[in-house]
Amino acid sequence: MNDNKPETKKIMKERIKRYILPENEIPRQWYNIQADMVNKPMPPIHPATKQPLKPEDLYPIFAEELCRQELNQTDAWIDIPEEVREKYKYYRSTPLVRAYGLEEALGTPAHIYFKNESVSPVGSHKLNSALPQAYYCKQQGVTNVTTETGAGQWGAALSYAAKVFGIEAAVYQVKISYEQKPYRRSIMQTFGAQVTPSPSMSTRAGKDILTKYPNHQGSLGTAISEAIELAMNTPNCKYTLGSVLSHVSLHQTIIGLEAEKQMAMAGEYPDMVIACFGGGSNFGGIAFPFMRHNILEGKKTEFIAAEPASCPKLTRGVFQYDFGDEAGYTPLLPMFTLGHNFRPANIHAGGLRYHGAGVIVSQLLKDGLMRAVDIKQLESFEAGMLFARAEGIIPAPESCHAIAATIREANKCKETGEEKVILFNLSGHGLIDMTAYDQYIAGNLQNYEVTDEDVQKNISELEKII
Ligand SMILES: *Cc1c(COP(=O)(O)O)cnc(C)c1O
């Protein structure tokens, strides 16, 4: 074989599967889409005064720099501190992968790429925000951080990030996950965190809920309430959050900024960008850097958020001011929500069981810059199984939703013959979620329908503030 023959070269070039950035190409700034949005998100509102929130109002809860980032609507680019960038280099850039195996399995003419965030030390994208959050706390002299975690990915990421920067972490884990997913708890404990199942008797919020519902299995909202309460009552202690808030999506834009450079290495630009949706951080992370070209240069990339049919805030919720937590400690946020008392079915994609969407994404959806699809549990696992067999990576149950949405689009391309370029985010691997796969394989998983009455009931209880 003569490797210099032009056609051989072409074939070899076309079959490049993984794109990695050299260290000096790892982004030095995050992208703040709020600065470029034509309609800015409406302000968070103080629940007591009903006034728009100022960064200072958030200082008792979060590290100060994070409060400023949260409400920053003017600076499009925010420097990544060198100390954080050094830690990013442990696992970044993450590979951009051309999914030839999946394309062949589907027989689609679409070009499918995925950004593989599962290679981070904790197995998901969550570390991208845990590191800067722990760093800003440390820098401000904070010694302890608290948080909540559902399936355990955020808790694991924060526990490790706290260890990296030499501070202590206390994690409230949703009780059902604490009991059903002991390995994530062990991971957090391995990194040195203190883990408490929520609701617990250690906070007023937890006691209130347990008094009303002694068998409460826990929810993210409840765990958030407990973690915030601990942060507010403990000196030198701050709360951290792994999704929903704008500063979290900001940190996650490292995903899309890398992907933009890597897609250029592949000589392509995405027609569609897809991610699964819990509170919006991995979606915003991969989507916003590309969306900036839609906003500023009129590019026509489509953005699709894939949410579970059992927790359909984007496709069936309302745009309304609502609390981020069950007890009503957080500011009121203008968002697509199912109501803060909505209790989603116990699906295996634990990271997607949250009642609301971040304020940036909510505004973008309202303005038609993106769209959302809902995916039933069985379709998501079917997609995950196909992907695992085609690409050799077992995806997190959350990520399976993005894969299912990608497969739907790739199948449409098969019908029309269009060679669309589809980029999706593989937010994490599923190696600690094999119980879920076991149940799928055994035929024990089911779809959960949410009735209109369920949706209406919780929404009608919301205070009308808009
Ligand atoms: C937490 C999590 C999600 C959902 O959170 P977003 O903020 O919506 O990204 C998705 N995938 C994985 C693997 C997660 O850990």
Coordinates of C-alpha atoms and ligand atoms in Angstrom, one line a residue:
M1 CA 0.0 0.0 0.0
N2 CA 1.3 3.4 -1.0
D3 CA 0.4 5.8 1.8
N4 CA 1.2 8.8 -0.4
K5 CA -1.5 8.1 -2.9
P6 CA -3.9 11.0 -2.6
E7 CA -7.0 8.7 -2.2
T8 CA -5.3 6.7 0.7
K9 CA -4.5 10.0 2.4
K10 CA -8.1 11.2 2.0
I11 CA -9.4 8.0 3.5
M12 CA -7.0 8.2 6.5
K13 CA -7.9 11.8 7.1
E14 CA -11.6 11.1 7.0
R15 CA -11.3 8.3 9.6
I16 CA -9.7 10.4 12.3
K17 CA -11.8 9.6 15.3
R18 CA -10.5 11.6 18.3
Y19 CA -9.5 15.3 18.4
I20 CA -7.5 16.6 21.4
L21 CA -6.2 20.1 21.9
P22 CA -2.6 20.9 22.8
E23 CA -2.3 22.3 26.3
N24 CA -1.7 25.9 25.2
E25 CA -5.0 25.8 23.3
I26 CA -7.1 25.0 26.4
P27 CA -9.3 28.1 26.7
R28 CA -8.2 30.9 29.1
Q29 CA -11.6 32.5 29.4
W30 CA -15.2 31.3 29.9
Y31 CA -18.0 32.7 27.7
N32 CA -20.8 34.6 29.4
I33 CA -23.7 34.5 26.9
Q34 CA -25.7 37.0 29.1
A35 CA -23.6 39.8 27.7
D36 CA -24.6 39.0 24.1
M37 CA -28.3 38.1 24.6
V38 CA -30.7 40.6 23.1
N39 CA -33.3 39.9 25.8
K40 CA -31.4 39.5 29.0
P41 CA -32.8 37.1 31.6
M42 CA -35.1 38.9 34.1
P43 CA -33.5 39.5 37.5
P44 CA -33.8 37.0 40.4
I45 CA -36.0 38.5 43.0
H46 CA -35.5 38.6 46.8
P47 CA -38.4 36.5 48.3
A48 CA -39.0 38.9 51.2
T49 CA -38.6 42.4 49.6
K50 CA -39.7 41.3 46.1
Q51 CA -36.8 43.6 44.8
P52 CA -34.3 42.5 42.1
L53 CA -31.3 40.8 43.7
K54 CA -27.9 42.5 43.9
P55 CA -24.7 40.4 44.1
E56 CA -24.3 41.5 47.8
D57 CA -27.7 39.8 48.6
L58 CA -26.1 36.5 47.7
Y59 CA -22.8 37.0 49.6
P60 CA -24.1 35.2 52.7
I61 CA -24.7 32.0 50.7
F62 CA -22.1 31.9 47.9
A63 CA -18.4 32.9 47.4
E64 CA -18.5 36.6 46.4
E65 CA -16.9 36.2 43.0
L66 CA -19.5 33.6 42.1
C67 CA -22.3 36.1 43.0
R68 CA -20.8 38.7 40.7
Q69 CA -20.5 36.1 37.9
E70 CA -24.1 35.1 38.5
L71 CA -25.5 38.6 37.8
N72 CA -22.9 39.7 35.2
Q73 CA -24.7 40.8 32.1
T74 CA -22.0 42.9 30.6
D75 CA -18.7 41.0 30.2
A76 CA -18.8 38.4 27.5
W77 CA -15.5 36.8 28.5
I78 CA -14.4 36.0 32.0
D79 CA -10.8 34.9 32.8
I80 CA -10.3 31.4 34.1
P81 CA -7.9 31.8 37.1
E82 CA -4.6 30.2 36.3
E83 CA -4.9 27.9 39.4
V84 CA -8.1 26.5 38.0
R85 CA -6.7 26.2 34.5
E86 CA -3.8 24.2 36.0
K87 CA -6.3 21.7 37.5
Y88 CA -8.3 21.6 34.3
K89 CA -5.2 20.3 32.6
Y90 CA -5.4 17.1 34.6
Y91 CA -8.2 15.9 32.3
R92 CA -8.7 18.6 29.6
S93 CA -9.1 19.0 26.8
T94 CA -11.6 16.2 26.8
P95 CA -11.7 14.3 23.4
L96 CA -14.1 15.3 20.6
V97 CA -15.0 12.0 19.1
R98 CA -16.5 11.2 15.7
A99 CA -19.0 8.5 16.4
Y100 CA -18.3 6.3 13.3
G101 CA -19.6 3.3 15.1
L102 CA -23.0 4.9 15.9
E103 CA -23.3 6.3 12.4
E104 CA -22.7 2.8 11.0
A105 CA -25.1 1.2 13.4
L106 CA -27.8 3.6 12.3
G107 CA -26.9 3.7 8.7
T108 CA -27.3 7.4 8.7
P109 CA -25.6 9.9 6.4
A110 CA -25.3 12.4 9.3
H111 CA -21.9 13.1 10.8
I112 CA -22.2 12.5 14.5
Y113 CA -19.6 13.9 16.9
F114 CA -19.6 13.8 20.7
K115 CA -17.7 15.7 23.3
N116 CA -16.6 13.1 25.9
E117 CA -16.9 14.7 29.3
S118 CA -16.9 11.2 30.9
V119 CA -13.1 11.2 31.0
S120 CA -13.0 13.6 34.0
P121 CA -11.7 12.1 37.3
V122 CA -15.2 11.9 38.6
G123 CA -16.8 10.6 35.4
S124 CA -18.9 13.6 34.4
H125 CA -18.8 17.3 33.4
K126 CA -19.6 18.4 36.9
L127 CA -15.9 18.9 37.9
N128 CA -15.7 21.8 35.4
S129 CA -17.7 24.0 37.8
A130 CA -16.7 22.3 41.1
L131 CA -13.1 23.3 40.7
P132 CA -13.7 27.0 40.2
Q133 CA -16.3 27.1 42.9
A134 CA -14.0 25.5 45.5
Y135 CA -11.2 27.7 44.3
Y136 CA -13.1 31.0 44.8
C137 CA -14.2 29.8 48.2
K138 CA -10.7 29.0 49.2
Q139 CA -9.4 32.3 47.9
Q140 CA -11.9 34.2 50.0
G141 CA -10.8 32.3 53.2
V142 CA -13.8 30.0 53.3
T143 CA -12.9 26.7 55.1
N144 CA -16.1 24.6 54.6
V145 CA -18.5 24.1 51.7
T146 CA -21.9 22.4 51.6
T147 CA -24.0 21.2 48.8
E148 CA -26.7 18.7 47.9
T149 CA -26.5 15.9 45.5
G150 CA -29.0 13.6 43.8
A151 CA -27.5 10.7 42.0
G152 CA -24.2 11.8 43.5
Q153 CA -22.2 13.2 40.5
W154 CA -22.2 16.7 41.8
G155 CA -21.4 15.6 45.3
A156 CA -18.5 13.5 44.0
A157 CA -17.2 16.4 41.9
L158 CA -17.4 18.9 44.8
S159 CA -15.8 16.4 47.3
Y160 CA -12.8 16.0 45.0
A161 CA -12.5 19.7 44.1
A162 CA -12.7 20.6 47.9
K163 CA -9.9 18.1 48.5
V164 CA -7.8 19.6 45.6
F165 CA -8.0 23.1 47.2
G166 CA -7.8 21.9 50.8
I167 CA -11.2 22.7 52.2
E168 CA -13.9 20.5 53.9
A169 CA -17.1 19.4 52.1
A170 CA -20.4 18.4 53.7
V171 CA -22.9 16.9 51.3
Y172 CA -26.6 16.2 51.7
Q173 CA -27.5 13.4 49.4
V174 CA -31.2 12.7 48.4
K175 CA -32.1 9.8 50.6
I176 CA -33.3 7.4 47.9
S177 CA -30.0 7.8 46.1
Y178 CA -28.0 7.4 49.3
E179 CA -29.7 4.1 49.8
Q180 CA -29.8 2.9 46.2
K181 CA -26.5 4.2 45.0
P182 CA -24.0 3.4 47.8
Y183 CA -21.0 3.6 45.5
R184 CA -21.4 7.3 44.9
R185 CA -21.6 7.8 48.6
S186 CA -18.4 5.8 49.0
I187 CA -16.7 7.9 46.3
M188 CA -17.5 11.1 48.2
Q189 CA -16.3 9.6 51.4
T190 CA -13.1 8.4 49.7
F191 CA -12.4 12.0 48.8
G192 CA -13.0 13.0 52.4
A193 CA -16.5 14.5 52.4
Q194 CA -19.1 14.1 55.1
V195 CA -22.3 12.7 53.6
T196 CA -25.8 12.9 55.2
P197 CA -29.0 11.4 53.7
S198 CA -31.6 14.1 53.2
P199 CA -34.2 14.8 54.6
S200 CA -32.3 14.6 57.9
M201 CA -33.0 15.7 61.4
S202 CA -29.9 18.0 61.4
T203 CA -31.7 21.0 60.0
R204 CA -35.0 22.8 60.5
A205 CA -35.9 22.3 56.8
G206 CA -35.3 18.5 57.1
K207 CA -37.2 18.2 60.4
D208 CA -40.2 20.1 58.9
I209 CA -40.4 17.8 56.0
L210 CA -39.9 14.6 58.0
T211 CA -42.7 15.7 60.4
K212 CA -45.1 16.2 57.5
Y213 CA -44.0 13.2 55.5
P214 CA -42.1 10.6 57.7
N215 CA -41.3 8.4 54.7
H216 CA -40.1 11.2 52.4
Q217 CA -37.6 9.7 50.0
G218 CA -35.8 13.0 49.6
S219 CA -35.6 15.3 46.6
L220 CA -33.0 17.7 45.3
G221 CA -35.2 20.6 46.5
T222 CA -35.2 19.3 50.1
A223 CA -31.4 18.6 50.0
I224 CA -30.8 22.1 48.7
S225 CA -32.8 23.6 51.6
E226 CA -30.7 21.6 54.1
A227 CA -27.4 22.5 52.6
I228 CA -28.2 26.2 52.4
E229 CA -29.4 26.2 56.0
L230 CA -26.2 24.6 57.2
A231 CA -24.1 27.2 55.2
M232 CA -26.1 30.1 56.6
N233 CA -25.7 28.9 60.2
T234 CA -22.0 27.9 60.1
P235 CA -19.2 30.5 60.1
N236 CA -16.8 30.4 57.2
C237 CA -19.0 28.0 55.3
K238 CA -20.5 28.6 51.8
Y239 CA -23.0 26.8 49.8
T240 CA -22.3 25.5 46.2
L241 CA -24.6 24.4 43.5
G242 CA -23.9 22.0 40.6
S243 CA -26.5 23.2 38.0
V244 CA -29.3 25.7 37.3
L245 CA -27.4 28.9 38.3
S246 CA -25.8 31.0 35.6
H247 CA -22.3 30.9 37.0
V248 CA -22.4 27.1 36.7
S249 CA -23.2 27.3 33.0
L250 CA -20.5 29.9 32.6
H251 CA -17.9 27.5 33.9
Q252 CA -19.3 24.7 31.7
T253 CA -18.7 26.7 28.6
I254 CA -15.2 25.3 28.6
I255 CA -16.9 22.3 26.9
G256 CA -18.3 24.2 24.0
L257 CA -15.2 26.5 23.6
E258 CA -13.0 23.4 23.3
A259 CA -15.5 21.7 21.0
E260 CA -15.5 24.8 18.7
K261 CA -11.7 24.5 18.2
Q262 CA -11.9 20.7 17.8
M263 CA -14.7 20.8 15.3
A264 CA -12.5 23.2 13.3
M265 CA -9.7 20.6 13.5
A266 CA -12.2 18.1 12.0
G267 CA -13.0 20.7 9.3
E268 CA -16.7 20.8 10.2
Y269 CA -19.3 23.1 12.0
P270 CA -22.3 21.7 13.7
D271 CA -25.8 22.0 12.2
M272 CA -27.2 20.8 15.5
V273 CA -26.0 20.8 19.1
I274 CA -27.7 18.4 21.5
A275 CA -27.4 17.8 25.3
C276 CA -29.4 16.3 28.1
F277 CA -31.1 18.7 30.4
G278 CA -31.4 18.6 34.2
G279 CA -30.9 22.2 35.3
G280 CA -29.1 23.2 32.1
S281 CA -25.4 23.3 32.9
N282 CA -24.0 20.8 30.5
F283 CA -26.5 22.0 27.8
G284 CA -25.4 25.6 28.3
G285 CA -21.8 24.5 28.4
I286 CA -21.8 22.9 25.0
A287 CA -24.4 25.1 23.4
F288 CA -23.6 28.7 24.4
P289 CA -20.3 29.1 22.6
F290 CA -21.9 28.0 19.3
M291 CA -25.1 30.0 20.0
R292 CA -23.0 33.1 20.1
H293 CA -22.4 32.7 16.4
N294 CA -26.2 32.5 15.8
I295 CA -26.7 35.7 17.9
L296 CA -23.8 37.7 16.5
E297 CA -23.3 36.3 13.0
G298 CA -26.7 34.9 12.0
K299 CA -25.5 31.2 11.9
K300 CA -28.4 28.8 11.9
T301 CA -27.3 26.0 14.2
E302 CA -30.2 24.3 16.0
F303 CA -30.0 23.7 19.7
I304 CA -31.9 20.8 21.3
A305 CA -32.3 20.1 25.0
A306 CA -33.3 16.5 25.8
E307 CA -35.3 16.2 29.1
P308 CA -37.0 13.2 30.6
A309 CA -40.7 12.8 29.9
S310 CA -41.2 12.3 33.6
C311 CA -39.9 15.7 34.5
P312 CA -40.9 17.9 31.5
K313 CA -40.2 21.5 32.7
L314 CA -39.1 22.8 29.3
T315 CA -41.8 21.0 27.2
R316 CA -44.7 21.2 29.6
G317 CA -43.8 23.6 32.4
V318 CA -44.6 27.3 32.6
F319 CA -42.4 30.4 32.5
Q320 CA -42.8 31.8 35.9
Y321 CA -40.9 33.1 39.0
D322 CA -40.3 30.2 41.3
F323 CA -38.1 29.1 44.1
G324 CA -35.1 26.9 43.3
D325 CA -35.7 24.7 46.4
E326 CA -38.7 23.2 48.2
A327 CA -38.5 25.2 51.4
G328 CA -38.3 28.6 49.7
Y329 CA -34.8 29.7 50.8
T330 CA -33.5 30.5 47.4
P331 CA -34.2 33.7 45.5
L332 CA -37.2 33.6 43.1
L333 CA -35.9 32.8 39.6
P334 CA -37.7 33.5 36.3
M335 CA -37.7 30.1 34.8
F336 CA -39.5 27.3 33.1
T337 CA -40.8 25.3 36.0
L338 CA -43.1 22.5 37.1
G339 CA -43.5 24.2 40.5
H340 CA -41.1 23.7 43.4
N341 CA -43.4 21.1 44.9
F342 CA -43.3 18.9 41.9
R343 CA -42.1 15.4 42.8
P344 CA -40.8 13.6 39.7
A345 CA -40.9 9.8 39.4
N346 CA -37.9 7.9 40.6
I347 CA -36.3 7.5 37.2
H348 CA -32.7 6.3 36.9
A349 CA -31.4 9.5 35.3
G350 CA -31.3 11.1 38.8
G351 CA -29.4 14.2 37.5
L352 CA -32.4 15.2 35.4
R353 CA -35.0 15.1 38.2
Y354 CA -35.2 18.8 38.9
H355 CA -38.3 21.0 38.8
G356 CA -36.9 24.1 37.0
A357 CA -34.5 25.3 34.4
G358 CA -31.8 27.9 34.6
V359 CA -32.8 31.5 33.9
I360 CA -30.6 31.9 30.8
V361 CA -31.9 28.8 29.1
S362 CA -35.4 29.7 30.1
Q363 CA -35.1 33.1 28.4
L364 CA -33.5 31.5 25.3
L365 CA -36.3 28.9 25.0
K366 CA -38.9 31.6 25.4
D367 CA -37.2 33.6 22.6
G368 CA -37.0 30.6 20.3
L369 CA -33.2 30.3 20.1
M370 CA -33.4 26.7 21.1
R371 CA -36.0 23.9 21.5
A372 CA -36.6 21.0 23.8
V373 CA -37.7 17.4 23.4
D374 CA -38.9 14.9 26.0
I375 CA -37.6 11.4 26.1
K376 CA -39.2 8.4 27.8
Q377 CA -37.1 6.2 30.1
L378 CA -37.1 3.1 27.9
E379 CA -36.2 5.1 24.7
S380 CA -33.2 6.6 26.6
F381 CA -31.9 3.2 27.7
E382 CA -32.4 1.7 24.3
A383 CA -30.3 4.5 22.9
G384 CA -27.7 4.0 25.6
M385 CA -27.4 0.3 24.9
L386 CA -27.0 1.0 21.1
F387 CA -24.3 3.6 21.8
A388 CA -22.4 1.4 24.2
R389 CA -22.2 -1.4 21.7
A390 CA -21.3 0.9 18.9
E391 CA -18.7 3.1 20.7
G392 CA -17.5 1.1 23.6
I393 CA -18.5 3.6 26.2
I394 CA -21.4 3.0 28.7
P395 CA -23.2 6.4 29.0
A396 CA -24.7 7.8 32.2
P397 CA -28.5 7.4 32.3
E398 CA -28.7 11.2 32.0
S399 CA -26.5 11.3 28.8
C400 CA -28.7 8.5 27.3
H401 CA -31.3 11.3 26.8
A402 CA -28.9 13.3 24.6
I403 CA -28.1 10.1 22.7
A404 CA -31.8 9.3 22.1
A405 CA -32.4 12.8 20.8
T406 CA -29.3 12.5 18.5
I407 CA -30.6 9.2 17.2
R408 CA -34.0 10.7 16.4
E409 CA -32.3 13.4 14.4
A410 CA -29.8 11.0 12.7
N411 CA -32.8 8.8 11.6
K412 CA -34.5 11.9 10.1
C413 CA -31.3 12.4 8.1
K414 CA -31.5 8.8 6.9
E415 CA -35.0 9.5 5.5
T416 CA -34.1 12.8 3.8
G417 CA -30.5 11.8 2.9
E418 CA -29.1 15.0 4.5
E419 CA -25.5 14.9 5.7
K420 CA -26.1 17.0 8.8
V421 CA -23.4 17.5 11.3
I422 CA -24.7 16.7 14.8
L423 CA -22.7 17.4 17.9
F424 CA -23.9 16.1 21.3
N425 CA -22.4 16.2 24.8
L426 CA -21.6 12.9 26.5
S427 CA -22.0 14.4 30.0
G428 CA -20.8 11.3 31.9
H429 CA -20.3 7.6 31.9
G430 CA -22.6 5.1 33.5
L431 CA -20.1 2.7 35.1
I432 CA -21.5 3.5 38.6
D433 CA -25.1 3.2 37.3
M434 CA -25.0 -0.5 36.3
T435 CA -28.0 -1.3 38.6
A436 CA -30.1 0.8 36.2
Y437 CA -28.7 -1.1 33.1
D438 CA -29.3 -4.4 35.0
Q439 CA -33.0 -3.5 35.4
Y440 CA -33.3 -2.4 31.8
I441 CA -31.8 -5.7 30.6
A442 CA -34.0 -7.7 32.9
G443 CA -37.1 -5.9 31.5
N444 CA -38.0 -4.3 34.8
L445 CA -37.9 -0.6 33.8
Q446 CA -41.0 1.3 32.8
N447 CA -42.0 4.6 31.4
Y448 CA -43.6 7.2 33.7
E449 CA -46.4 9.4 32.4
V450 CA -47.0 12.8 33.9
T451 CA -50.7 13.8 33.7
D452 CA -51.7 17.3 32.9
E453 CA -53.4 17.4 36.4
D454 CA -50.0 16.7 38.0
V455 CA -48.4 19.5 36.1
Q456 CA -51.3 21.9 36.7
K457 CA -51.7 21.2 40.4
N458 CA -48.2 22.3 41.3
I459 CA -48.1 25.2 38.9
S460 CA -51.4 26.6 40.2
E461 CA -49.8 26.9 43.6
L462 CA -47.2 29.3 42.4
E463 CA -47.3 32.9 43.5
K464 CA -47.8 35.1 40.4
I465 CA -45.0 37.6 40.4
I466 CA -44.3 38.4 36.7
Ligands
LIG1 C1 -25.8 16.4 36.7 C2 -25.7 15.7 35.4 C3 -26.6 16.0 34.4 C4 -27.6 17.1 34.5 O1 -27.2 18.4 34.9 P1 -27.2 19.6 33.9 O2 -26.9 20.8 34.8 O3 -28.5 19.8 33.3 O4 -26.1 19.4 33.0 C5 -26.4 15.4 33.2 N1 -25.5 14.4 33.0 C6 -24.7 14.0 34.0 C7 -23.7 12.9 33.8 C8 -24.8 14.6 35.3 O5 -24.0 14.2 36.3

